[in-house]
PDB file of N, CA and C in Angstrom:
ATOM      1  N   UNK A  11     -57.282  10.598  84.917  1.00 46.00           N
ATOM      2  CA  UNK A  11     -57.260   9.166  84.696  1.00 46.00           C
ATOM      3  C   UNK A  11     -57.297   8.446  86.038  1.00 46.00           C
ATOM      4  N   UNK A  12     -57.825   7.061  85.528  1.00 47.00           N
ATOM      5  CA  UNK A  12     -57.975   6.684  87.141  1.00 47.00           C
ATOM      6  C   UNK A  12     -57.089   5.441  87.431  1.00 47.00           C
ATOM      7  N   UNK A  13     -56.369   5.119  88.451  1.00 46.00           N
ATOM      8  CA  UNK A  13     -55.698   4.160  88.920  1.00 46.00           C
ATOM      9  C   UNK A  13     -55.649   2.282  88.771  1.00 46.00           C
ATOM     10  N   UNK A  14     -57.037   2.402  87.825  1.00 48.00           N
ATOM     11  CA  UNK A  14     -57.425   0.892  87.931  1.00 48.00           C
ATOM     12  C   UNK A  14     -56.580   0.398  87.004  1.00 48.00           C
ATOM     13  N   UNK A  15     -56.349   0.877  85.848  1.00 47.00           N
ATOM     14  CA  UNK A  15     -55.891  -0.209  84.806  1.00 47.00           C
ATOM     15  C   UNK A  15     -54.464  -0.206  85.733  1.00 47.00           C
ATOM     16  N   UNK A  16     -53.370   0.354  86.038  1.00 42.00           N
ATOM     17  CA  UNK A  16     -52.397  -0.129  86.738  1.00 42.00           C
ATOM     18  C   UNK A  16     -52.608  -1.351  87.703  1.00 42.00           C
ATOM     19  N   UNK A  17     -54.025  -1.115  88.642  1.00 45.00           N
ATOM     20  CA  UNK A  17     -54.016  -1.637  89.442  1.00 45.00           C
ATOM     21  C   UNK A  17     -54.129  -3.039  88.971  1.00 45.00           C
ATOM     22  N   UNK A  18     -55.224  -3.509  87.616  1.00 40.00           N
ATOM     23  CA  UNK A  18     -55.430  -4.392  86.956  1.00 40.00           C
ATOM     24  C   UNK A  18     -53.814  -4.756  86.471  1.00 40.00           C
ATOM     25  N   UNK A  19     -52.622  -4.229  85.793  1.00 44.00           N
ATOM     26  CA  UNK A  19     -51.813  -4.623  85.017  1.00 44.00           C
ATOM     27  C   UNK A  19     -50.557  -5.159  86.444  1.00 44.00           C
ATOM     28  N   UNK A  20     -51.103  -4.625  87.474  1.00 41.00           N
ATOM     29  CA  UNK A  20     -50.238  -4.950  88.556  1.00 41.00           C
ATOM     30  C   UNK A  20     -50.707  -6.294  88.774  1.00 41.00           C
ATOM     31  N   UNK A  21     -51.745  -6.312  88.957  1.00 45.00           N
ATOM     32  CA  UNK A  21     -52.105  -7.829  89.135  1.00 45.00           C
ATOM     33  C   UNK A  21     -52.250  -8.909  88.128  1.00 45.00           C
ATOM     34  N   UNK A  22     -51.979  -8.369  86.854  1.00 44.00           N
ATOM     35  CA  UNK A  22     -51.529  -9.371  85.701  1.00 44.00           C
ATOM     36  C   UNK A  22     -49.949 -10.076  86.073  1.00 44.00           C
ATOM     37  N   UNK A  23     -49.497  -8.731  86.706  1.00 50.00           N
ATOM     38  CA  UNK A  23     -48.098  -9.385  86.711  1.00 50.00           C
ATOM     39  C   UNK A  23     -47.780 -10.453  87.603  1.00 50.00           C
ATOM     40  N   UNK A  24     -48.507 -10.325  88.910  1.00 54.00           N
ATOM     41  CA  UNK A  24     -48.193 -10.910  90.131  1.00 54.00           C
ATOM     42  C   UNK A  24     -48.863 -12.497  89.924  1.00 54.00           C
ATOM     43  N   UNK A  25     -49.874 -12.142  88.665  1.00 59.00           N
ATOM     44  CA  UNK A  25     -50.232 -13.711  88.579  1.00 59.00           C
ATOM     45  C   UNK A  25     -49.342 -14.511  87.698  1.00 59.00           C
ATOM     46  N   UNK A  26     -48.214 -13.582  86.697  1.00 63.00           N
ATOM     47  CA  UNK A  26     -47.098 -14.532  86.403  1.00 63.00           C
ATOM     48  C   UNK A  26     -46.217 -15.173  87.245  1.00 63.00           C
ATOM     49  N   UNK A  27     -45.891 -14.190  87.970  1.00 69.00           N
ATOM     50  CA  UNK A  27     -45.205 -14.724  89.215  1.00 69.00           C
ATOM     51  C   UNK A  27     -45.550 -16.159  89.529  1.00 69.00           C
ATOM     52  N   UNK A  28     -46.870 -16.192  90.115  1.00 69.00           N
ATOM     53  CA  UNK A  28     -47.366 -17.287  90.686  1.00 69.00           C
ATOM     54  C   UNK A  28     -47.517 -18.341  89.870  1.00 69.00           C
ATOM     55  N   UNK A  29     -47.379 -18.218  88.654  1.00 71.00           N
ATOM     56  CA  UNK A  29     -47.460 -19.566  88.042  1.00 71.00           C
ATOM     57  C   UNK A  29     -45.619 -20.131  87.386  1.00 71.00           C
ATOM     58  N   UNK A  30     -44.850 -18.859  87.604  1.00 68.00           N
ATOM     59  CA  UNK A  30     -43.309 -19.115  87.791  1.00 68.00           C
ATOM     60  C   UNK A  30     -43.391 -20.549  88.969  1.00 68.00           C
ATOM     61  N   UNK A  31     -43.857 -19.746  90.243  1.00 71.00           N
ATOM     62  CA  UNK A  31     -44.010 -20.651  91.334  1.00 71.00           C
ATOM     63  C   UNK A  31     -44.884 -22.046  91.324  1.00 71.00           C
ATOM     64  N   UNK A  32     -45.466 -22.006  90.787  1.00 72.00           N
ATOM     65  CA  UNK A  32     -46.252 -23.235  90.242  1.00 72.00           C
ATOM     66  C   UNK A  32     -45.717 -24.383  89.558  1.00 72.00           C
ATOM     67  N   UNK A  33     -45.004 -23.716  88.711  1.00 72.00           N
ATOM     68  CA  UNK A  33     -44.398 -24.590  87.451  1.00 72.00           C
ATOM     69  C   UNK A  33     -42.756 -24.961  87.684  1.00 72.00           C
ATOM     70  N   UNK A  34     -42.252 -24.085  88.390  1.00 67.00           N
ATOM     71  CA  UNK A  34     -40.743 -24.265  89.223  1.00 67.00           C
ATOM     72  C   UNK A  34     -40.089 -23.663  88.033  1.00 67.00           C
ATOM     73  N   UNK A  35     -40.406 -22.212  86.958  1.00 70.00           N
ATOM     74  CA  UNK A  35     -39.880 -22.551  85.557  1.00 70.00           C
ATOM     75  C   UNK A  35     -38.159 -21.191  86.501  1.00 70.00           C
ATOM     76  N   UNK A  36     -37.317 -21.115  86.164  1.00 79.00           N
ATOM     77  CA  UNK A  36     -36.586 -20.172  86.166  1.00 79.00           C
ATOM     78  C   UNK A  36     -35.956 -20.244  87.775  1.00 79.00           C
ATOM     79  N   UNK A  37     -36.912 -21.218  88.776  1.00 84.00           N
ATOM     80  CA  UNK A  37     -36.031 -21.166  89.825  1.00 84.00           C
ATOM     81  C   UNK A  37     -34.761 -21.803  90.557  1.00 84.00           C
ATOM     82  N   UNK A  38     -34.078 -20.948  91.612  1.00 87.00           N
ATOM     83  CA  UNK A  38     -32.735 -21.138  91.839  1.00 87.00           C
ATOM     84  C   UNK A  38     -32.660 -21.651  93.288  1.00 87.00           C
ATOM     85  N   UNK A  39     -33.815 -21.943  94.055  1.00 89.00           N
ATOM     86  CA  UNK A  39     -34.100 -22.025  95.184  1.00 89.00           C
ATOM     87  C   UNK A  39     -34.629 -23.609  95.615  1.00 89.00           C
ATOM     88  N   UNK A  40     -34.019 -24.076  96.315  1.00 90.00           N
ATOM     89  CA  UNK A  40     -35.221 -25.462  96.915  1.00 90.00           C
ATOM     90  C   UNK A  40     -35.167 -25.078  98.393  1.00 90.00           C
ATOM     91  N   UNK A  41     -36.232 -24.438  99.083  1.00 91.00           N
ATOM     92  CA  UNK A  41     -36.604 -24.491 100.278  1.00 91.00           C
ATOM     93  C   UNK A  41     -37.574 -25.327 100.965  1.00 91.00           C
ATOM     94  N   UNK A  42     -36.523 -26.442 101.977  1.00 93.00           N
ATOM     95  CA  UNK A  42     -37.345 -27.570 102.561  1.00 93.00           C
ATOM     96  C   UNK A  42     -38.074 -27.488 103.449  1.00 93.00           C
ATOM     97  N   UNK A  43     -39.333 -27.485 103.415  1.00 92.00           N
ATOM     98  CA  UNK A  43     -39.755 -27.492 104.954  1.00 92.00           C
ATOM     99  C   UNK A  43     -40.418 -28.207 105.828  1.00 92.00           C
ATOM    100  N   UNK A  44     -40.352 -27.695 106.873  1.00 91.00           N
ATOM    101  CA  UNK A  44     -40.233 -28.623 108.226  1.00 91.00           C
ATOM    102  C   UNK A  44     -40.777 -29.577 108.112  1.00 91.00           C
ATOM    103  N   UNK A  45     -41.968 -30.080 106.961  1.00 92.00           N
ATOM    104  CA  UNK A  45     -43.094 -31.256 106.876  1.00 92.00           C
ATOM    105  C   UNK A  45     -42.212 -31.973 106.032  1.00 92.00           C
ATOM    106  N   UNK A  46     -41.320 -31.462 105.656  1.00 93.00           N
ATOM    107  CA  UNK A  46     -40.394 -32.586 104.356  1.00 93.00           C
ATOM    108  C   UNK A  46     -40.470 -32.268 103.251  1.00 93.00           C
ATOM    109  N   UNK A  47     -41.755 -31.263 103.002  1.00 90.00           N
ATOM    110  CA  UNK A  47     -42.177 -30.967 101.473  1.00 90.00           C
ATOM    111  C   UNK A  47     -40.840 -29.986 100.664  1.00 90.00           C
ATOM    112  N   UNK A  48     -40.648 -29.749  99.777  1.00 89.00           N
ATOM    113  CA  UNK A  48     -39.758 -28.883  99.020  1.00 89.00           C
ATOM    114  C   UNK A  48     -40.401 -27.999  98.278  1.00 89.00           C
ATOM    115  N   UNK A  49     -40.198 -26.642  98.127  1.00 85.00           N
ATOM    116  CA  UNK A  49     -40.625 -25.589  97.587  1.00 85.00           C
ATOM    117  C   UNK A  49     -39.609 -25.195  96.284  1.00 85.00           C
ATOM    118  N   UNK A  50     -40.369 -24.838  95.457  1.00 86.00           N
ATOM    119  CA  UNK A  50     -39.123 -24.427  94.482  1.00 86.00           C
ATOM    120  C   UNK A  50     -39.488 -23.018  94.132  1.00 86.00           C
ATOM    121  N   UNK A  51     -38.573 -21.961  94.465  1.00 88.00           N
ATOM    122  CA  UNK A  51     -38.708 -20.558  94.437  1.00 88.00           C
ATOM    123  C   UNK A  51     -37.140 -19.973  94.014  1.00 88.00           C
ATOM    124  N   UNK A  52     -37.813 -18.677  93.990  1.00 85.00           N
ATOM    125  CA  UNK A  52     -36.536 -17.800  93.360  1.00 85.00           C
ATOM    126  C   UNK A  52     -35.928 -16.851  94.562  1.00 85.00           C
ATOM    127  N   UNK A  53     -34.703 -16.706  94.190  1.00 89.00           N
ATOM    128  CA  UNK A  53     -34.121 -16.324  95.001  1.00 89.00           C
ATOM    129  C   UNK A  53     -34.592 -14.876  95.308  1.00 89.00           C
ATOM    130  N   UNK A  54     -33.996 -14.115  94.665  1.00 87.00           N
ATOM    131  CA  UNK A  54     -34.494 -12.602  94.186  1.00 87.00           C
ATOM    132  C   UNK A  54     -36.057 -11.939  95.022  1.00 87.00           C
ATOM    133  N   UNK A  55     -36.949 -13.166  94.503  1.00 87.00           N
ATOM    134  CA  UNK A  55     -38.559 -12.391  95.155  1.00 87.00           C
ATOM    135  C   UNK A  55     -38.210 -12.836  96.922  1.00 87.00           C
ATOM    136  N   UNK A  56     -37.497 -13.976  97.342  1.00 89.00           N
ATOM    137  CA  UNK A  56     -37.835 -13.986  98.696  1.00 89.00           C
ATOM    138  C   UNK A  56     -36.552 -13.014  99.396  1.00 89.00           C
ATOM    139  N   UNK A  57     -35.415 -12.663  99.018  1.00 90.00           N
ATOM    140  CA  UNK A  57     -34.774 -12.110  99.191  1.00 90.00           C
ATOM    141  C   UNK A  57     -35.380 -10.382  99.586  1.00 90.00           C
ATOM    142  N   UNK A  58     -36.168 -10.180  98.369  1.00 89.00           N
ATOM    143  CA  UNK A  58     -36.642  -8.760  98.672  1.00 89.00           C
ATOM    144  C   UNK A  58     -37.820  -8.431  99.764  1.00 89.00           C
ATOM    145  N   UNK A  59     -37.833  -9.691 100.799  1.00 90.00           N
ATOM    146  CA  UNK A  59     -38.798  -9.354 101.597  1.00 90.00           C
ATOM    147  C   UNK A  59     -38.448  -9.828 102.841  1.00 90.00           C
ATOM    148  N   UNK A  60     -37.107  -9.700 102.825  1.00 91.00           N
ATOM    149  CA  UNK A  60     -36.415 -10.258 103.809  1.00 91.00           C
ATOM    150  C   UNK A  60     -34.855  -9.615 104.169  1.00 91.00           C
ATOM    151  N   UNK A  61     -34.472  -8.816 104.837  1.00 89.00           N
ATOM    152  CA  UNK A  61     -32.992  -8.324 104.591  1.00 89.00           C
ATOM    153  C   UNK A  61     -32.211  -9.506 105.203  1.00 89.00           C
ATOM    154  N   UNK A  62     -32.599 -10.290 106.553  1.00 91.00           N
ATOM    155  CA  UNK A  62     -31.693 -11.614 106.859  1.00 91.00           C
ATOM    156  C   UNK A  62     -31.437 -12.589 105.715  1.00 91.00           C
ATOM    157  N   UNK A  63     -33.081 -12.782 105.187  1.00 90.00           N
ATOM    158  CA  UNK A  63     -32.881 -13.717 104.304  1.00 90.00           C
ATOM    159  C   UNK A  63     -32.091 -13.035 102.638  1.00 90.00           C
ATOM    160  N   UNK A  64     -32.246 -12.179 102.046  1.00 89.00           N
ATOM    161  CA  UNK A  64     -31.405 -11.534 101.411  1.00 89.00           C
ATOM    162  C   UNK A  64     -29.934 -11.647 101.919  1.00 89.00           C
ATOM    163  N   UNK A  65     -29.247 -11.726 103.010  1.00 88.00           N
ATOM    164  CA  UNK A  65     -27.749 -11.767 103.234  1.00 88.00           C
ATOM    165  C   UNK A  65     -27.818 -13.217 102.872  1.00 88.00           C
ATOM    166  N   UNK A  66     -28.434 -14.004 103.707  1.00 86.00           N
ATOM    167  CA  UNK A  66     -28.454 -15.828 103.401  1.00 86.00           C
ATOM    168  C   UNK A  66     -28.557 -15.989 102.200  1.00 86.00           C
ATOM    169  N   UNK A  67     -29.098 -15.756 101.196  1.00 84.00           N
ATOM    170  CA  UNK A  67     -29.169 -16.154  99.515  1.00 84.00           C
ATOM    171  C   UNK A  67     -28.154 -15.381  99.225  1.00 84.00           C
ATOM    172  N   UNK A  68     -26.970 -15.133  99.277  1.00 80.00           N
ATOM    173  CA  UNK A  68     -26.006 -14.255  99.091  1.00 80.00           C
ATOM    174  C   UNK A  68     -25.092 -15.633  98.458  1.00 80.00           C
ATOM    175  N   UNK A  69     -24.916 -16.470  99.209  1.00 74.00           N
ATOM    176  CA  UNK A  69     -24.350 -17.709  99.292  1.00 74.00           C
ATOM    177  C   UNK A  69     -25.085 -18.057  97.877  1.00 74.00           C
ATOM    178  N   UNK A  70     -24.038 -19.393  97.459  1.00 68.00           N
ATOM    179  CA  UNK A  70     -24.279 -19.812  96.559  1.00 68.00           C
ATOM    180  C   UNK A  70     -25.051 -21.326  96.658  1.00 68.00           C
ATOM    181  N   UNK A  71     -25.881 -21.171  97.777  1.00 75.00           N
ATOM    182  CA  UNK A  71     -26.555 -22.423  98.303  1.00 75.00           C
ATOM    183  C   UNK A  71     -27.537 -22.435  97.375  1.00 75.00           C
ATOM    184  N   UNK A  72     -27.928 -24.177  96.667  1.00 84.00           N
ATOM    185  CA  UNK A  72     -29.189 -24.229  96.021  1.00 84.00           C
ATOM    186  C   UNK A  72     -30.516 -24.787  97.352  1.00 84.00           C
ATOM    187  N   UNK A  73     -30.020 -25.495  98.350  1.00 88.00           N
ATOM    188  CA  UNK A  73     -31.466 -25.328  99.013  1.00 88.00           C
ATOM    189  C   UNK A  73     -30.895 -24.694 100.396  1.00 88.00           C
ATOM    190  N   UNK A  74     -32.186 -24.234 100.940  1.00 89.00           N
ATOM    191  CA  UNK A  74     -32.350 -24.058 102.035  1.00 89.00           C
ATOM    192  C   UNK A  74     -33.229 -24.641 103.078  1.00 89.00           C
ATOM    193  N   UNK A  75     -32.830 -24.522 104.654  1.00 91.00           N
ATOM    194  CA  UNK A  75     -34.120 -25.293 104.920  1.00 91.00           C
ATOM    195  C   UNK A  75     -34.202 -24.266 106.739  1.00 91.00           C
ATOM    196  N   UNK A  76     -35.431 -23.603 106.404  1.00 91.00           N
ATOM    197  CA  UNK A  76     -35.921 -22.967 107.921  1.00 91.00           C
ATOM    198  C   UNK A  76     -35.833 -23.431 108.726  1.00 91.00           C
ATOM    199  N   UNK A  77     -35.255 -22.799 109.820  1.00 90.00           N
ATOM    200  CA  UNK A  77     -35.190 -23.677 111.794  1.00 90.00           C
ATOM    201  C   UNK A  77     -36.374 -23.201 111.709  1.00 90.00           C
ATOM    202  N   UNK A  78     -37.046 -22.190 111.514  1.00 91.00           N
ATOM    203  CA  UNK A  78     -37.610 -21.758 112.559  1.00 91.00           C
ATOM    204  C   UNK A  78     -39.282 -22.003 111.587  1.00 91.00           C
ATOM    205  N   UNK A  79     -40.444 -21.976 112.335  1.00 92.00           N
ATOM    206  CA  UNK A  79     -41.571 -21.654 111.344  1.00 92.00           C
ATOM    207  C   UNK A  79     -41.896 -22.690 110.874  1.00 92.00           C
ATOM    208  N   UNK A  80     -43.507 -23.435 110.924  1.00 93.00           N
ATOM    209  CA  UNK A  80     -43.987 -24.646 110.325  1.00 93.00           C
ATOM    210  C   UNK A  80     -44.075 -24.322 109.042  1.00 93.00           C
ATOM    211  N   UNK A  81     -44.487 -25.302 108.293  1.00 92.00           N
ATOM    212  CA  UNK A  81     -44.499 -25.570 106.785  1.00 92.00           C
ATOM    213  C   UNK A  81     -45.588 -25.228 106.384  1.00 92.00           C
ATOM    214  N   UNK A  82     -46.746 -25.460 107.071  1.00 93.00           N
ATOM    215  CA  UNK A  82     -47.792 -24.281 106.825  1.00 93.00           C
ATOM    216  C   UNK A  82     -47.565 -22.453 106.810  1.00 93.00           C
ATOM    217  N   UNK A  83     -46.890 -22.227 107.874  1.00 93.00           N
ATOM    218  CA  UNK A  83     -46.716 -20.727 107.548  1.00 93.00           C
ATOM    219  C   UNK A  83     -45.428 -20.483 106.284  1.00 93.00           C
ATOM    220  N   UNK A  84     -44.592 -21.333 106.463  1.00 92.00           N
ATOM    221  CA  UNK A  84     -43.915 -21.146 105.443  1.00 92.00           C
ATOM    222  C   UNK A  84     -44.308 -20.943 104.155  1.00 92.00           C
ATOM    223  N   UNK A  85     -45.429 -21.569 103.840  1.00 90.00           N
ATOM    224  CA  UNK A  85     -46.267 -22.021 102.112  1.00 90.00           C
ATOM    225  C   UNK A  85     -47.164 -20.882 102.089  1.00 90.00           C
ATOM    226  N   UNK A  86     -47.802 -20.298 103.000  1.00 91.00           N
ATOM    227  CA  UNK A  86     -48.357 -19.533 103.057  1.00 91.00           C
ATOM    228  C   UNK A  86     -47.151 -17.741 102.844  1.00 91.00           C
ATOM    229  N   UNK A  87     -46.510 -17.948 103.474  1.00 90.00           N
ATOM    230  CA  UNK A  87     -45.428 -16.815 103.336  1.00 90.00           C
ATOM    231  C   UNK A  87     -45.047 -16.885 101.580  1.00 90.00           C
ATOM    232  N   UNK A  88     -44.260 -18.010 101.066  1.00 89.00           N
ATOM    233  CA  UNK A  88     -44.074 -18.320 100.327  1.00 89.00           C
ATOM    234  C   UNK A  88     -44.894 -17.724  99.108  1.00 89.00           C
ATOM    235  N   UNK A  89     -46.052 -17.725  99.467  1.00 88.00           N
ATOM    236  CA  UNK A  89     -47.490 -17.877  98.207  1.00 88.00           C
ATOM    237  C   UNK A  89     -47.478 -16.812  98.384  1.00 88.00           C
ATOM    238  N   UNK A  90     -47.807 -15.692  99.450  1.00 87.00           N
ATOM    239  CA  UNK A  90     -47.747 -14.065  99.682  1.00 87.00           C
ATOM    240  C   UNK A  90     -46.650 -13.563  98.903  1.00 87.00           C
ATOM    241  N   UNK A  91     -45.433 -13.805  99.125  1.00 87.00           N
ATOM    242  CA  UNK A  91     -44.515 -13.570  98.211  1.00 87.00           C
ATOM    243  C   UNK A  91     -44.585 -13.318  96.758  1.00 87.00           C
ATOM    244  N   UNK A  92     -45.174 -14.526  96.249  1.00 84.00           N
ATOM    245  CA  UNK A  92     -45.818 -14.204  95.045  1.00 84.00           C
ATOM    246  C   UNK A  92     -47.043 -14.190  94.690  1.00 84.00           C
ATOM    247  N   UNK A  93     -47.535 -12.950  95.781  1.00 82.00           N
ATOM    248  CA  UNK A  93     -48.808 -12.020  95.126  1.00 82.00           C
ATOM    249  C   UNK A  93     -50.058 -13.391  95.215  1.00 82.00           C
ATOM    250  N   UNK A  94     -49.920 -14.063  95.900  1.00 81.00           N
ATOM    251  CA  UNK A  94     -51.573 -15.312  96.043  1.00 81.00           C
ATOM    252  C   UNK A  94     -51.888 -13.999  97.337  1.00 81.00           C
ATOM    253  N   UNK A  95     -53.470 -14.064  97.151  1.00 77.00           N
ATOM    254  CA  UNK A  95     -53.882 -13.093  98.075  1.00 77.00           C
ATOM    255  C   UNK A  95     -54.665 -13.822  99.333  1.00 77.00           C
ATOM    256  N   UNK A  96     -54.179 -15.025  99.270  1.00 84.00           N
ATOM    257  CA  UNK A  96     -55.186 -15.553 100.164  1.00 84.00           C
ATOM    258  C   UNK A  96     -54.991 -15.020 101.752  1.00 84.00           C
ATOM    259  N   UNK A  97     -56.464 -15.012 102.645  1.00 90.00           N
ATOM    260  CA  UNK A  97     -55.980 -14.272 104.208  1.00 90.00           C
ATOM    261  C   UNK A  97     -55.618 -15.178 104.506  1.00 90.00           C
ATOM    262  N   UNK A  98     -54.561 -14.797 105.751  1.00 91.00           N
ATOM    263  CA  UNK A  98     -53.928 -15.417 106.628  1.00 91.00           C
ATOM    264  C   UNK A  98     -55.112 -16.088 107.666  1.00 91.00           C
ATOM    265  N   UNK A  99     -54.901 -17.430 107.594  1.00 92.00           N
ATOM    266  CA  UNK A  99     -55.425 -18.102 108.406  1.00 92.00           C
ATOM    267  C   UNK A  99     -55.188 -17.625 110.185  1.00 92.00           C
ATOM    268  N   UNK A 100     -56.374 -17.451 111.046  1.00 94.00           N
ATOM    269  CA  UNK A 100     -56.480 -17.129 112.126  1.00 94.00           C
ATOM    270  C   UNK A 100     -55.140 -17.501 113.394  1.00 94.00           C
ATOM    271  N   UNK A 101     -55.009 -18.874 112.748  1.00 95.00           N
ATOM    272  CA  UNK A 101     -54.058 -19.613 114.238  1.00 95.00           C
ATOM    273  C   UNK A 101     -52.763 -19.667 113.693  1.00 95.00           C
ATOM    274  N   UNK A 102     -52.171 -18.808 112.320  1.00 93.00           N
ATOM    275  CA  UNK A 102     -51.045 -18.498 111.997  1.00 93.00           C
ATOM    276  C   UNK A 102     -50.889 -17.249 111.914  1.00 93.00           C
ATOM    277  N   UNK A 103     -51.574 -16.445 112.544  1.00 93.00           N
ATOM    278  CA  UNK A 103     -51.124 -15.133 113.197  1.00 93.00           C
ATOM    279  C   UNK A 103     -50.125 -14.727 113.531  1.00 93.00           C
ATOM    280  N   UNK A 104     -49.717 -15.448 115.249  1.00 95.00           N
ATOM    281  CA  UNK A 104     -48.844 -15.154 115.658  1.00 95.00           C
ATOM    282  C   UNK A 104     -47.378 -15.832 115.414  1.00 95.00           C
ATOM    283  N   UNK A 105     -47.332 -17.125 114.657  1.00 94.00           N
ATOM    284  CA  UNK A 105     -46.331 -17.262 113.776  1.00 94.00           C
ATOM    285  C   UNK A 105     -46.221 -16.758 112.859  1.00 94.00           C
ATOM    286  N   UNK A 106     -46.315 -15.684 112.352  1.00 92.00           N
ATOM    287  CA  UNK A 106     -46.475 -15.340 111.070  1.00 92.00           C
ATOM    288  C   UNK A 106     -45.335 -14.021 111.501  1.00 92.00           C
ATOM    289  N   UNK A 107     -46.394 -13.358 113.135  1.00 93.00           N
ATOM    290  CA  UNK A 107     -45.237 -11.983 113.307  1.00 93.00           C
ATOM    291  C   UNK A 107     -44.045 -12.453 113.725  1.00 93.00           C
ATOM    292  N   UNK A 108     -44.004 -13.651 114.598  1.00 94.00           N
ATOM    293  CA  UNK A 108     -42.375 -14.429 114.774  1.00 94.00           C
ATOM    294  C   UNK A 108     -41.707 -14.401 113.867  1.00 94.00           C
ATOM    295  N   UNK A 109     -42.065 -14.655 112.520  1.00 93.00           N
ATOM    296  CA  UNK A 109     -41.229 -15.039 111.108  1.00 93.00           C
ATOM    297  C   UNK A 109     -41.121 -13.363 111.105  1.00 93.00           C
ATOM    298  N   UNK A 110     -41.886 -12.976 110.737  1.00 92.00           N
ATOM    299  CA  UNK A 110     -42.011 -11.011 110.147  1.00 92.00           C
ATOM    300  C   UNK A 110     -40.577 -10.584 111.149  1.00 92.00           C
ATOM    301  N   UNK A 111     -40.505 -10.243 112.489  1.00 94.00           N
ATOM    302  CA  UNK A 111     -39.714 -10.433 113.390  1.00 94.00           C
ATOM    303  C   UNK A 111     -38.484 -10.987 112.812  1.00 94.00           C
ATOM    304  N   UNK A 112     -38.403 -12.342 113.355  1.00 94.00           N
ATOM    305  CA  UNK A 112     -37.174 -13.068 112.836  1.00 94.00           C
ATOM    306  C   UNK A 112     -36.301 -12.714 111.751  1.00 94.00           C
ATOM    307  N   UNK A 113     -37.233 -12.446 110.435  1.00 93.00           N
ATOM    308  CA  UNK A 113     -36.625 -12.155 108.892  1.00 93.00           C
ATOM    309  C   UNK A 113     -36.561 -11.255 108.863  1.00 93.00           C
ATOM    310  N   UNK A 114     -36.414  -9.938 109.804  1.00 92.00           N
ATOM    311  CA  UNK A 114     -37.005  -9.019 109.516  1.00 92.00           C
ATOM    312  C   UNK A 114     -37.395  -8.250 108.393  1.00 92.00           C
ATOM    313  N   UNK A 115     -38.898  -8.944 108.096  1.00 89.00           N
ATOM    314  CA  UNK A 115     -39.488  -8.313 106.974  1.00 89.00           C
ATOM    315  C   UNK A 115     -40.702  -7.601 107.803  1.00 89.00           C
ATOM    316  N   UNK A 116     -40.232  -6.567 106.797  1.00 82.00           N
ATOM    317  CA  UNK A 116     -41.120  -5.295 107.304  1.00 82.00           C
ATOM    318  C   UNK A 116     -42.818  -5.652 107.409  1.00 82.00           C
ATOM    319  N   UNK A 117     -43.348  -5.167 108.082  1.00 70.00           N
ATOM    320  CA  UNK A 117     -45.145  -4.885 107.980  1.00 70.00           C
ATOM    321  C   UNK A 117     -46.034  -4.227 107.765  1.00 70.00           C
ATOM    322  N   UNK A 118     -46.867  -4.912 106.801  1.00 66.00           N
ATOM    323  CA  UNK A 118     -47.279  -3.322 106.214  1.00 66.00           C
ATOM    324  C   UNK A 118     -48.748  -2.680 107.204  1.00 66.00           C
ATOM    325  N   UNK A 119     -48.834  -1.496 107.007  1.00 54.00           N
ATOM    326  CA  UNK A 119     -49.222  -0.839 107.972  1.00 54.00           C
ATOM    327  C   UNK A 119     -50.971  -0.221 107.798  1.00 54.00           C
ATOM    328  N   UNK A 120     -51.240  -1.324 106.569  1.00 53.00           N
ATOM    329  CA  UNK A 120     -52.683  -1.274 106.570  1.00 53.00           C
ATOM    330  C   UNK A 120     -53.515  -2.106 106.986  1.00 53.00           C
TER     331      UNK A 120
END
């Protein structure tokens, strides 16, 4: 048997996700960022890609708001999180490994 229909049912899932994130339905999170805008996310998915940020949602805080990292990489992090596949824009590169760094969330190695 071959790997696709998982690969297909994996990506059924990740597009619920994203419309969780879309719709704000189930989340516990308001993360502000630096542009002023507010994000509404779940705790749980950004937690698991983050062990700093996993201790910080530990707290019973409903928002948060990043020192560090523009609001563009943030939305973009954010959207990766839940499975949007879009590439990383060129000139958020190297903010991107600052955040990876910082949060330390791991990188993947393909």
């Amino acid at each position: 048997m071959s790997s696709a229909p998982c690969e297909f049912e994996c990506a059924q899932q990740l597009d619920g996700l994203s419309s969780f994130l879309e719709e704000g339905h189930f989340s516990d999170i308001s993360i502000r960022l630096p542009d002023g805008s507010t994000v509404q996310a779940h705790r749980v998915l950004i937690a698991a890609v983050s062990k700093v940020l996993k201790a910080k949602f530990t707290m019973s805080e409903h928002a948060w708001s990043p020192e560090v990292g523009s609001a563009l990489a943030w939305q973009w992090l954010i959207d990766w999180v839940y499975g949007r596949m879009d590439l990383l824009p060129c000139d958020l590169i190297v903010e991107m490994l600052v955040l990876a760094d910082h949060f330390q969330m791991p990188l993947s190695k393909t």
